Short mmCIF file of C-alpha atoms and ligand atoms in Angstrom, two decimals:
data_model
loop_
_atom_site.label_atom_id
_atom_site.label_comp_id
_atom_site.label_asym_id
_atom_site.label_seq_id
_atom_site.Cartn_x
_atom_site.Cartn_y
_atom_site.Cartn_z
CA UNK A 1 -0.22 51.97 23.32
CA UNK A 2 -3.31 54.59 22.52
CA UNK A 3 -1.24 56.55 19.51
CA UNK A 4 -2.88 55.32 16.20
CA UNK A 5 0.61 54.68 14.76
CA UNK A 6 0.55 51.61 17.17
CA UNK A 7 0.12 48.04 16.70
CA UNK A 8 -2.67 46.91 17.35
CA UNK A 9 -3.24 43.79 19.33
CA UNK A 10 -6.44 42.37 19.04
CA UNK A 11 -7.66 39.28 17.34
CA UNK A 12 -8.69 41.10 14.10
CA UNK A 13 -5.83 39.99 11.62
CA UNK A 14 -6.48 36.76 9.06
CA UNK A 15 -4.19 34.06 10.04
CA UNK A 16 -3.53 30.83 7.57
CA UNK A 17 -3.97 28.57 10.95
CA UNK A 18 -7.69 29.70 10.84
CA UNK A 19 -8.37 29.11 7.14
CA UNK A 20 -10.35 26.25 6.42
CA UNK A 21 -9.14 22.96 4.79
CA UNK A 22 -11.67 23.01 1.44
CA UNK A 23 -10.66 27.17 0.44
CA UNK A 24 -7.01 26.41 1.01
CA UNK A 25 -7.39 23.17 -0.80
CA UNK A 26 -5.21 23.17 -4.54
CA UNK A 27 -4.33 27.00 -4.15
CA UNK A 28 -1.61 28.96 -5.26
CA UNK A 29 0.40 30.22 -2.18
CA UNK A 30 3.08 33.11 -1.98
CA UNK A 31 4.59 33.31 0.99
CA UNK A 32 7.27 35.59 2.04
CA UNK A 33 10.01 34.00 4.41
CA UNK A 34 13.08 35.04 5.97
CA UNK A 35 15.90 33.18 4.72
CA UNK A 36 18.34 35.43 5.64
CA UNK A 37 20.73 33.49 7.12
CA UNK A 38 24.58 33.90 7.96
CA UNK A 39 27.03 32.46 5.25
CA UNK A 40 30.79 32.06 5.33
CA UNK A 41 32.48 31.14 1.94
CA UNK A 42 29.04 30.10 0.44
CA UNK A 43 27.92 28.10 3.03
CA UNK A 44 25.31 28.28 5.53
CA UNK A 45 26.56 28.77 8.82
CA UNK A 46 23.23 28.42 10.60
CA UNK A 47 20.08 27.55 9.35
CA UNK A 48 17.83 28.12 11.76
CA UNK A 49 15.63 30.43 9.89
CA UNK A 50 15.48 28.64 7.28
CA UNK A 51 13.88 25.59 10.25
CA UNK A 52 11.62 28.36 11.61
CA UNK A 53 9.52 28.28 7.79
CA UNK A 54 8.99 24.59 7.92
CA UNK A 55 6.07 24.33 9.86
CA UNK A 56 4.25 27.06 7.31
CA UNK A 57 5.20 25.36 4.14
CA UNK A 58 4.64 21.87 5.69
CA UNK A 59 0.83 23.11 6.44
CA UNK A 60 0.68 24.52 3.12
CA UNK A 61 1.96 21.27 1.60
CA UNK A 62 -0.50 19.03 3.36
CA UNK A 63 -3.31 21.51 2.43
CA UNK A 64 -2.52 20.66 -1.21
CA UNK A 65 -1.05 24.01 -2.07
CA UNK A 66 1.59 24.65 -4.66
CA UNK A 67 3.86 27.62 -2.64
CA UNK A 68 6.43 30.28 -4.64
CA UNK A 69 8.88 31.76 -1.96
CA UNK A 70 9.84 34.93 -1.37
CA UNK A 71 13.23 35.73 0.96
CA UNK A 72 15.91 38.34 0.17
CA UNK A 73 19.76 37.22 1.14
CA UNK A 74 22.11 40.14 2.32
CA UNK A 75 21.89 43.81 1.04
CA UNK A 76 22.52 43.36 -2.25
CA UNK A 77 21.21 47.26 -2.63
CA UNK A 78 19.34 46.54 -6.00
CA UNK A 79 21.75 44.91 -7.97
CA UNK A 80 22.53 40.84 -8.55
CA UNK A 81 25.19 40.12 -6.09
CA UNK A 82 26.29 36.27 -7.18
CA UNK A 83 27.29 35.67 -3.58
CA UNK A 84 23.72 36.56 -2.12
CA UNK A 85 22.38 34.54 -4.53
CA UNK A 86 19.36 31.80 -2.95
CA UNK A 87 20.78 28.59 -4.52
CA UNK A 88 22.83 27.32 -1.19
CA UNK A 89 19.24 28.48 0.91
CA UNK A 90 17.18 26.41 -1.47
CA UNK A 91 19.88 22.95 -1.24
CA UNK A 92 19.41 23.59 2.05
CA UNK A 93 15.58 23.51 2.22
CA UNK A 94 15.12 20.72 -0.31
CA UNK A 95 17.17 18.63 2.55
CA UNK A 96 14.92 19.86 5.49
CA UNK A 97 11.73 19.70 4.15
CA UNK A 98 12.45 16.46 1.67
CA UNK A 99 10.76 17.67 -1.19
CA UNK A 100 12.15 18.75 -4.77
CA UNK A 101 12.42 22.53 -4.58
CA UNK A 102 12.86 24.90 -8.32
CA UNK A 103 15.26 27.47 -7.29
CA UNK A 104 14.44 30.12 -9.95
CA UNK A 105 17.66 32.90 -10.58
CA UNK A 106 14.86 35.80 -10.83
CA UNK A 107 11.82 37.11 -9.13
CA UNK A 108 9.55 38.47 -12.61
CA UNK A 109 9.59 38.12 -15.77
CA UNK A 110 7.86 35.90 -18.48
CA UNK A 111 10.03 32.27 -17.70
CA UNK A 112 8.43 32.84 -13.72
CA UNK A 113 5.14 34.34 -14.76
CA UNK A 114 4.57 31.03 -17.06
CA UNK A 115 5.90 28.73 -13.99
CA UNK A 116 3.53 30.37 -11.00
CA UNK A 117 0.48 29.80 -13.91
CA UNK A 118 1.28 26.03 -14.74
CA UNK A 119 2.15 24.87 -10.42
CA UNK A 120 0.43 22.04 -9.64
CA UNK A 121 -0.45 21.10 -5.69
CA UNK A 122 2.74 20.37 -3.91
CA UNK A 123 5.27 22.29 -6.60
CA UNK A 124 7.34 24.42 -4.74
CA UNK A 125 9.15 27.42 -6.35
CA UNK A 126 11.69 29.64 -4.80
CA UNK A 127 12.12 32.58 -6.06
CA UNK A 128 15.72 34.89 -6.19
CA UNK A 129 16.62 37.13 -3.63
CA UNK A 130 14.13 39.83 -3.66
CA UNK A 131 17.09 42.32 -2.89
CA UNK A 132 18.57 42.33 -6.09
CA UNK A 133 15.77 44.43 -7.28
CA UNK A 134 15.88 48.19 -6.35
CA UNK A 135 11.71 48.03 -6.89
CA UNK A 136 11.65 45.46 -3.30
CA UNK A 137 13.20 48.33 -1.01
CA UNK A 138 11.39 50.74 -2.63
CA UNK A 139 7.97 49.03 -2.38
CA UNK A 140 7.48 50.13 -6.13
CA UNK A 141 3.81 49.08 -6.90
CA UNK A 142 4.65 47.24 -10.58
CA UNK A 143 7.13 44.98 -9.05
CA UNK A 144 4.91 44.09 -6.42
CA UNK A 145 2.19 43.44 -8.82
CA UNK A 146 4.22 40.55 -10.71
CA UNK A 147 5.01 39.22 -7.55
CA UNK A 148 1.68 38.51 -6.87
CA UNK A 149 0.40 37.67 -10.21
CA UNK A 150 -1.18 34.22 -10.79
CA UNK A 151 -1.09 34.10 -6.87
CA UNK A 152 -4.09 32.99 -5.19
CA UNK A 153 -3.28 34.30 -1.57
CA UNK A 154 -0.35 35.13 0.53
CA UNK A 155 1.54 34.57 3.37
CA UNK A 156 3.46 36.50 6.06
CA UNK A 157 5.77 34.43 7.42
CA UNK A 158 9.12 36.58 7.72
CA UNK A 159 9.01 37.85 11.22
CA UNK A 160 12.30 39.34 10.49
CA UNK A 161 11.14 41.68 8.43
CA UNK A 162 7.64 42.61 9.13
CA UNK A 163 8.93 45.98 10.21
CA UNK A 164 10.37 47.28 6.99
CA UNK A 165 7.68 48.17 4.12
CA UNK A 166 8.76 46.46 1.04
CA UNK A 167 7.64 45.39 -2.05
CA UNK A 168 7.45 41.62 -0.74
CA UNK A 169 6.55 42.42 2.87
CA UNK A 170 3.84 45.20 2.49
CA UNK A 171 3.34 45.43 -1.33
CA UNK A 172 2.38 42.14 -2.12
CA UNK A 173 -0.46 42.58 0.45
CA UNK A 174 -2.43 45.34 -2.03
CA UNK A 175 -2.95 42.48 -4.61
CA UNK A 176 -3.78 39.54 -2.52
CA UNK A 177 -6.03 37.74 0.16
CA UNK A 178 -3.30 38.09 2.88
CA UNK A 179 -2.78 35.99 6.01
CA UNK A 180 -0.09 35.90 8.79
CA UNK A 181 1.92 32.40 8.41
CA UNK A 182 2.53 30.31 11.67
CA UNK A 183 5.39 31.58 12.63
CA UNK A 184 4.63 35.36 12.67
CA UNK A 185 1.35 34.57 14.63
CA UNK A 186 3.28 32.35 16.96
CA UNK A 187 5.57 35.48 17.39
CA UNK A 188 2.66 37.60 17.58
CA UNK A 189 1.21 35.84 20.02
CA UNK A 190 3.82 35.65 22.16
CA UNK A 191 4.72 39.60 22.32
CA UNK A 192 1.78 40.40 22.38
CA UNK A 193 0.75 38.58 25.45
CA UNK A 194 3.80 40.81 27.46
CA UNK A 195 0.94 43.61 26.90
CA UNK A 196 -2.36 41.84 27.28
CA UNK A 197 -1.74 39.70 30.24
CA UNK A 198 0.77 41.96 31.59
CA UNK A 199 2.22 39.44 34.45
CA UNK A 200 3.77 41.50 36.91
CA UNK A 201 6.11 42.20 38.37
CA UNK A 202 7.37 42.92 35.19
CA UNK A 203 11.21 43.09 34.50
CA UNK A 204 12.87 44.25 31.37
CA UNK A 205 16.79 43.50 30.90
CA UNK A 206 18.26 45.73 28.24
CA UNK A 207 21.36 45.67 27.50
CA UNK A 208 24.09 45.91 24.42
CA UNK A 209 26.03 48.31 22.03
CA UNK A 210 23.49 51.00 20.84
CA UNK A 211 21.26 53.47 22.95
CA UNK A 212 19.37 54.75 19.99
CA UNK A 213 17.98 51.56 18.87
CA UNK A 214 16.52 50.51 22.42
CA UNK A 215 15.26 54.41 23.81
CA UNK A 216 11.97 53.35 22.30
CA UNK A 217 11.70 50.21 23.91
CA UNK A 218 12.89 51.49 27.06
CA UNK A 219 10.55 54.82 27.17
CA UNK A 220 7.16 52.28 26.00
CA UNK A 221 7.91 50.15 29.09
CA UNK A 222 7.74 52.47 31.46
CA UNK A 223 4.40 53.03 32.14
CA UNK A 224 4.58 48.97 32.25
CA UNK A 225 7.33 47.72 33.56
CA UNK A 226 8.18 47.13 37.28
CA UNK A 227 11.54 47.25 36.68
CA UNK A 228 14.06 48.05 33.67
CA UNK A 229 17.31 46.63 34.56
CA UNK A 230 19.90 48.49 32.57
CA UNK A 231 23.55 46.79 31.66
CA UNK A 232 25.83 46.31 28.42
CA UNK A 233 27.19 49.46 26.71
CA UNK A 234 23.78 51.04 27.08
CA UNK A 235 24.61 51.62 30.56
CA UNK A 236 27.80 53.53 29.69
CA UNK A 237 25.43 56.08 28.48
CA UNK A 238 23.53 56.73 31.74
CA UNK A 239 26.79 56.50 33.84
CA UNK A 240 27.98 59.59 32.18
CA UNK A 241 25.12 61.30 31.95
CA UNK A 242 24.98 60.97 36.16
CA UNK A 243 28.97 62.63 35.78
CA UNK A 244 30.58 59.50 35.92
CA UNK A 245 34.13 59.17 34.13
CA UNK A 246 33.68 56.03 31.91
CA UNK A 247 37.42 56.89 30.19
CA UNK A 248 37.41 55.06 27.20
CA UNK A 249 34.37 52.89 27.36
CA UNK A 250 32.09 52.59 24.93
CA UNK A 251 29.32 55.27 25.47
CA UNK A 252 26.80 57.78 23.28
CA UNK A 253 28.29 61.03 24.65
CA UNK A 254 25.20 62.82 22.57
CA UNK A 255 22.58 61.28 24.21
CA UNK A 256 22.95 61.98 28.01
CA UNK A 257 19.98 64.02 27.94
CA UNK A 258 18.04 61.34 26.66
CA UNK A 259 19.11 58.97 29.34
CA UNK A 260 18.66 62.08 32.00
CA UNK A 261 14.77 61.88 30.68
CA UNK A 262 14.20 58.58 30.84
CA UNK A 263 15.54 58.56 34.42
CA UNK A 264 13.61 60.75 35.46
CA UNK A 265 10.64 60.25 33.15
CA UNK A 266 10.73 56.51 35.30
CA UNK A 267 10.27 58.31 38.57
CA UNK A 268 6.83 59.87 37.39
CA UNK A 269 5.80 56.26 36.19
CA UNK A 270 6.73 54.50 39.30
CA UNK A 271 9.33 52.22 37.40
CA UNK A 272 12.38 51.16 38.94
CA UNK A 273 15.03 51.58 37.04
CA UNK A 274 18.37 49.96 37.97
CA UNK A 275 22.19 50.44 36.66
CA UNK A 276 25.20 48.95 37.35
CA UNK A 277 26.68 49.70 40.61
CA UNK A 278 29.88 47.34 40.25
CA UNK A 279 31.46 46.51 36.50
CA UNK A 280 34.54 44.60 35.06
CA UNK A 281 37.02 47.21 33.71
CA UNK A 282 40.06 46.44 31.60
CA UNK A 283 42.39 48.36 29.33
CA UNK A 284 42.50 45.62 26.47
CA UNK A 285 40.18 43.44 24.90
CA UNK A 286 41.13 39.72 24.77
CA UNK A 287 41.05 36.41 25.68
CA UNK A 288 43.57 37.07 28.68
CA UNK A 289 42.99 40.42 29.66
CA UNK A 290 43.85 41.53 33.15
CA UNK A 291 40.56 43.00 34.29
CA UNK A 292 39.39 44.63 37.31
CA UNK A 293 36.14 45.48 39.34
CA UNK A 294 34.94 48.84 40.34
CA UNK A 295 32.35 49.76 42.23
CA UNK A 296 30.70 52.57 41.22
CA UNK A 297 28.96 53.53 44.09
CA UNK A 298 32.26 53.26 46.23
CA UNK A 299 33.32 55.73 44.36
CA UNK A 300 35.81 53.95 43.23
CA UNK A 301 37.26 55.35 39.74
CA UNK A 302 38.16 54.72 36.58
CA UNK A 303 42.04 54.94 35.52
CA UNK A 304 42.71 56.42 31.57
CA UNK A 305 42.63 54.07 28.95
CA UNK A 306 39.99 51.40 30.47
CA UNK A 307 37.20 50.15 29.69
CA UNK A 308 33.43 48.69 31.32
CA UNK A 309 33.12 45.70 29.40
CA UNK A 310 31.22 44.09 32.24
CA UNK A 311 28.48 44.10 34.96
CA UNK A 312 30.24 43.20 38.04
CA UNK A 313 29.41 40.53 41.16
CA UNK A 314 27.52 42.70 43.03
CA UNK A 315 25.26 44.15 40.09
CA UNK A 316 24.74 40.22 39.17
CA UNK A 317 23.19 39.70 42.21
CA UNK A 318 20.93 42.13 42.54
CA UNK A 319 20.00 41.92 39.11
CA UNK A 320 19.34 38.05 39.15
CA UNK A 321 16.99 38.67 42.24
CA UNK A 322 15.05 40.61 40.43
CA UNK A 323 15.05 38.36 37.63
CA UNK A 324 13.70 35.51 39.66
CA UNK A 325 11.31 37.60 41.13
CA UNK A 326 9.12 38.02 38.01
CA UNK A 327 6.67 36.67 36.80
CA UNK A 328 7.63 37.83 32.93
CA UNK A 329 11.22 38.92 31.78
CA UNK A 330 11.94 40.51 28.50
CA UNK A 331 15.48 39.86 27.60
CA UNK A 332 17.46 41.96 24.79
CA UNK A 333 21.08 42.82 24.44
CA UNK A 334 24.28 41.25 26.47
CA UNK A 335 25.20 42.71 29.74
CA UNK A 336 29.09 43.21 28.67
CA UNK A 337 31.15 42.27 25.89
CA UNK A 338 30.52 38.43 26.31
CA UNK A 339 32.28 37.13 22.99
CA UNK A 340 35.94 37.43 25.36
CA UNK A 341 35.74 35.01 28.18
CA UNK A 342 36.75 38.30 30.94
CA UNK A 343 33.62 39.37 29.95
CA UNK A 344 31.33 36.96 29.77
CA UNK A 345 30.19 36.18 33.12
CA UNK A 346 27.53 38.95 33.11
CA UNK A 347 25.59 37.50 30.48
CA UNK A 348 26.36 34.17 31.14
CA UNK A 349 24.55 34.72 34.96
CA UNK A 350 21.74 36.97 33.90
CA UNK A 351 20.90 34.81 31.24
CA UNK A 352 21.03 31.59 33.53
CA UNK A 353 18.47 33.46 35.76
CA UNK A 354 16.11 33.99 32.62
CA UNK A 355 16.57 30.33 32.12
CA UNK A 356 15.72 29.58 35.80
CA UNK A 357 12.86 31.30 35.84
CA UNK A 358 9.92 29.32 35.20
CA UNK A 359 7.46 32.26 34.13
CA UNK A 360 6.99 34.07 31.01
CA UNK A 361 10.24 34.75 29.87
CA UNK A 362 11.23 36.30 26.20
CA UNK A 363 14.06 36.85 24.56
CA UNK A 364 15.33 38.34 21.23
CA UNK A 365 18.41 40.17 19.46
CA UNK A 366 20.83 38.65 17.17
CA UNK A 367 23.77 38.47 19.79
CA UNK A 368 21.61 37.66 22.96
CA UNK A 369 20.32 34.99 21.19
CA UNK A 370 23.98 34.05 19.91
CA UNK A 371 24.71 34.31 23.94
CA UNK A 372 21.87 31.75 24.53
CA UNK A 373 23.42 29.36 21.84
CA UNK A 374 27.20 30.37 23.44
CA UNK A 375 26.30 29.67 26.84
CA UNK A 376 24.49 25.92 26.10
CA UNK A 377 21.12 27.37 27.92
CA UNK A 378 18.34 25.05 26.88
CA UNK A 379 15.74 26.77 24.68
CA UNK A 380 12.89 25.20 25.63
CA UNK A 381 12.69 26.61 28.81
CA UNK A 382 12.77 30.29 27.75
CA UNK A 383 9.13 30.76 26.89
CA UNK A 384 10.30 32.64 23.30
CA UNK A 385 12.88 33.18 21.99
CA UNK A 386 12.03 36.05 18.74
CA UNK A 387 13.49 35.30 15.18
CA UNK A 388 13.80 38.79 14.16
CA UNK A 389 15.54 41.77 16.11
CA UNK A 390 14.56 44.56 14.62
CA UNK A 391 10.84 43.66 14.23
CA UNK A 392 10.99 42.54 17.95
CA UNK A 393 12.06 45.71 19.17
CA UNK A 394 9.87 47.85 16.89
CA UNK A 395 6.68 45.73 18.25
CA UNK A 396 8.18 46.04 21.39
CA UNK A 397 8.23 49.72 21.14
CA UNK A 398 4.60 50.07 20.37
CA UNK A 399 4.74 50.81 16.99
CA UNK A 400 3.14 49.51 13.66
CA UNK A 401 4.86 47.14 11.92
CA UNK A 402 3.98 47.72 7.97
CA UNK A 403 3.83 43.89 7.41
CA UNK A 404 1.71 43.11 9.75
CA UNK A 405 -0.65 46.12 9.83
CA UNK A 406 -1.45 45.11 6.60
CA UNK A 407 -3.05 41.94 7.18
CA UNK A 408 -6.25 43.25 8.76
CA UNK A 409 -7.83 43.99 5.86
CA UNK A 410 -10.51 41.32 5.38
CA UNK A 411 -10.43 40.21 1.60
CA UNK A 412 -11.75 36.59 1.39
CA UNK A 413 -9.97 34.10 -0.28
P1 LIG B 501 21.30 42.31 20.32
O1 LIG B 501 21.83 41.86 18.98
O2 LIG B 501 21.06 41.17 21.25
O3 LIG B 501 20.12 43.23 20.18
P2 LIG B 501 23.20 44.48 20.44
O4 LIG B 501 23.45 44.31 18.97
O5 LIG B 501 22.53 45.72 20.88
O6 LIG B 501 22.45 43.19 21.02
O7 LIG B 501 24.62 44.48 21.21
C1 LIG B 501 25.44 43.39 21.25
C2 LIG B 501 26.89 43.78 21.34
O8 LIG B 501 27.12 44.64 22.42
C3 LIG B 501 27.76 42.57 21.58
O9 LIG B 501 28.66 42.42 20.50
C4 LIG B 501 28.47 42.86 22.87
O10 LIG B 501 29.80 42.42 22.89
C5 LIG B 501 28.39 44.36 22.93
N1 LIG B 501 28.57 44.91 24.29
C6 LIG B 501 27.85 44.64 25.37
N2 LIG B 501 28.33 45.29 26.45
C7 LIG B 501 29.41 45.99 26.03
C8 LIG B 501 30.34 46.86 26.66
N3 LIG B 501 30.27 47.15 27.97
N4 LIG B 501 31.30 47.42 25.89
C9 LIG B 501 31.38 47.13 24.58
N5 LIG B 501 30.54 46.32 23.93
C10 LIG B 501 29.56 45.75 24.64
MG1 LIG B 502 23.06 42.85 17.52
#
């Protein structure tokens, strides 16, 4: 973590939970949230995001602040999309957080400019989806501007999206005092504290569809890591890359070089890094699909036309030693295709070991945490569970996250 283009993880950035009571007394609060939450037919399907604000708007409330909210919906790609509109997010919030909310249908213009200047301590505004505004993606500086206009401060709160540098993430920042809310220091806090107090042994379980999204995670801990234990599709990739015949598996053909390097890169760094000796293969995909287990180092092979859509027995056992062995796991990605029952067992186990273990355990990723959910593990005894993917593995990689960079600055409020 020495590159400049890193994080960095001291104490340095302004956080609302340090402001005092008399300057955030009666101010005019923009906050930027991540509301982005699944919808089927116009309805909210779940709404935890939208639970993972409250504790930042209820501080903001009690402080006396009036707060305009900031989220964007979808990817609406610059245009109004009536679908991704907020109004079903902001029925939703008025219900959690009890209070009467003003769901606005834009994000500038004169009717919100004269709004944000007449608030009053405890009006609440939310704002349209920021998306439906080419000038948000773009982090144009004008559109930014008006967001912040008549604003007294603002605050980070969408952890989601810290890592993307837009006009209501990063922009916003240029024009006003800016502070991380609770939730992004919370998640701060927590990732950060993989790096500072670096527990060890250290284990990190990737797994899941895509190599190319978790090579940078995987190459930053290996200098830190004990151990990287390596399952899901991701482990496809290495198997052929060490001349093993994964027929039609899923697997990243272009990027056994990559997986070559890391292999041996984790030699030179003394990290242990372990794959899959045993999997569940099958040659469909379904709720009753005859499957069978292979054992890799048996050299035992794979017929044409199946498929690794599992760790196997063996690999669960070694894997959940190692698990409960450490004293922090990091947890992204499912060990096999767990959405199909045949499947599931992988993720189900490895995931019960996280759960067992009583030491500093994290875990993020939309569909591991959909596994957590799937499963009926009990949240409370992971030590954190991240609200955004992307920005987890991004600040898991090492590198600077534009919306939270920002907040170093020190402009008083
Ligand atoms: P996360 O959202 O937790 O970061 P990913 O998006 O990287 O995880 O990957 C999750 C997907 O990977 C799941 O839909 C899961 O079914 C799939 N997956 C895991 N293992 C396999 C496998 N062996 N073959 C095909 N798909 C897999
Ligand atoms: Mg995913």
């Amino acid at each position: 973590m020495s590159s400049t283009n890193t994080i960095a993880l001291d104490d340095a950035y302004v956080r609302l939970s340090k402001q005092s009571v008399d300057v955030l007394e009666g101010k005019k609060a923009l906050i930027r949230v991540d509301f982005n939450v699944p919808m089927t037919d116009g309805k909210i399907v779940d709404d935890s995001r939208i639970k993972a604000a409250l504790p930042t708007l209820e501080y903001l409330l009690k402080n006396n602040c009036s707060i305009v909210i900031l989220s964007h919906l979808g990817r609406p790609k610059g245009k109004v999309v009536e679908e991704l509109r907020l109004n079903a997010v902001a029925q939703r919030l008025q219900e959690l957080l009890g209070r009467d909310i003003e769901k606005l249908d834009a994000c500038i213009g004169d009717e919100i400019q004269n709004k944000k200047k007449n608030l009053q301590p405890g009006d609440i505004l939310l704002l349209e989806n920021t998306r439906f505004y080419y000038e948000e993606t773009h982090n144009i500086v004008s559109f930014a501007r008006e967001l912040a206009q008549h604003m007294d401060f603002f605050v980070q709160d969408a952890f989601g999206c810290v890592h993307r540098a837009h006009a209501s993430v990063e922009g916003v920042t240029h024009f006003l005092p800016s502070m991380m809310g609770l939730l992004v220091e919370k998640e701060f806090e927590a990732l950060k504290s993989v790096f500072v107090t670096k527990k060890k042994p250290l284990t990190l379980l990737i797994g899941g569809a895509k190599i190319d999204t978790k090579i940078g995670v995987i190459r930053n801990f290996l200098p830190i890591a004990d151990t990287i234990l390596i399952a899901g599709g991701l482990a496809n990739t290495f198997f052929n890359a060490k001349g093993y015949d994964v027929k039609e598996s899923l697997v990243e053909l272009d990027k056994a070089k990559i997986a070559l390097e890391i292999l041996q890169d984790a030699g030179e760094e003394a990290c242990q890094i372990m794959l899959p000796r045993d999997f569940v293969v099958s040659k469909e995909i379904s709720e009753n699909a005859k499957t069978r287990i292979l054992n890799r180092k048996a050299n035992e092979e794979m017929e044409d036309g199946e498929k690794i859509l599992d760790i196997g027995p063996d690999t669960i056992k070694r894997f959940s030693e190692v698990i409960a062995n450490s004293q922090t796991v990091i947890w992204n990605g499912p060990a096999g295709l767990f959405e199909y029952t045949p499947f599931s067992e992988g993720t189900k186990a490895l995931g019960k070991a996280i759960e067992e273990n009583p030491n500093l355990t994290i875990v993020g990723g939309g569909d591991s945490i959909d596994a957590i959910h799937r499963f009926g593990f009990d949240t409370t005894k992971f030590s954190h569970i991240s609200t955004g993917g992307g920005a987890m593995l991004e600040f898991l990689e090492g590198k600077m996250l534009p919306g939270i960079s920002v907040l170093k600055k020190h402009k008083t409020l």
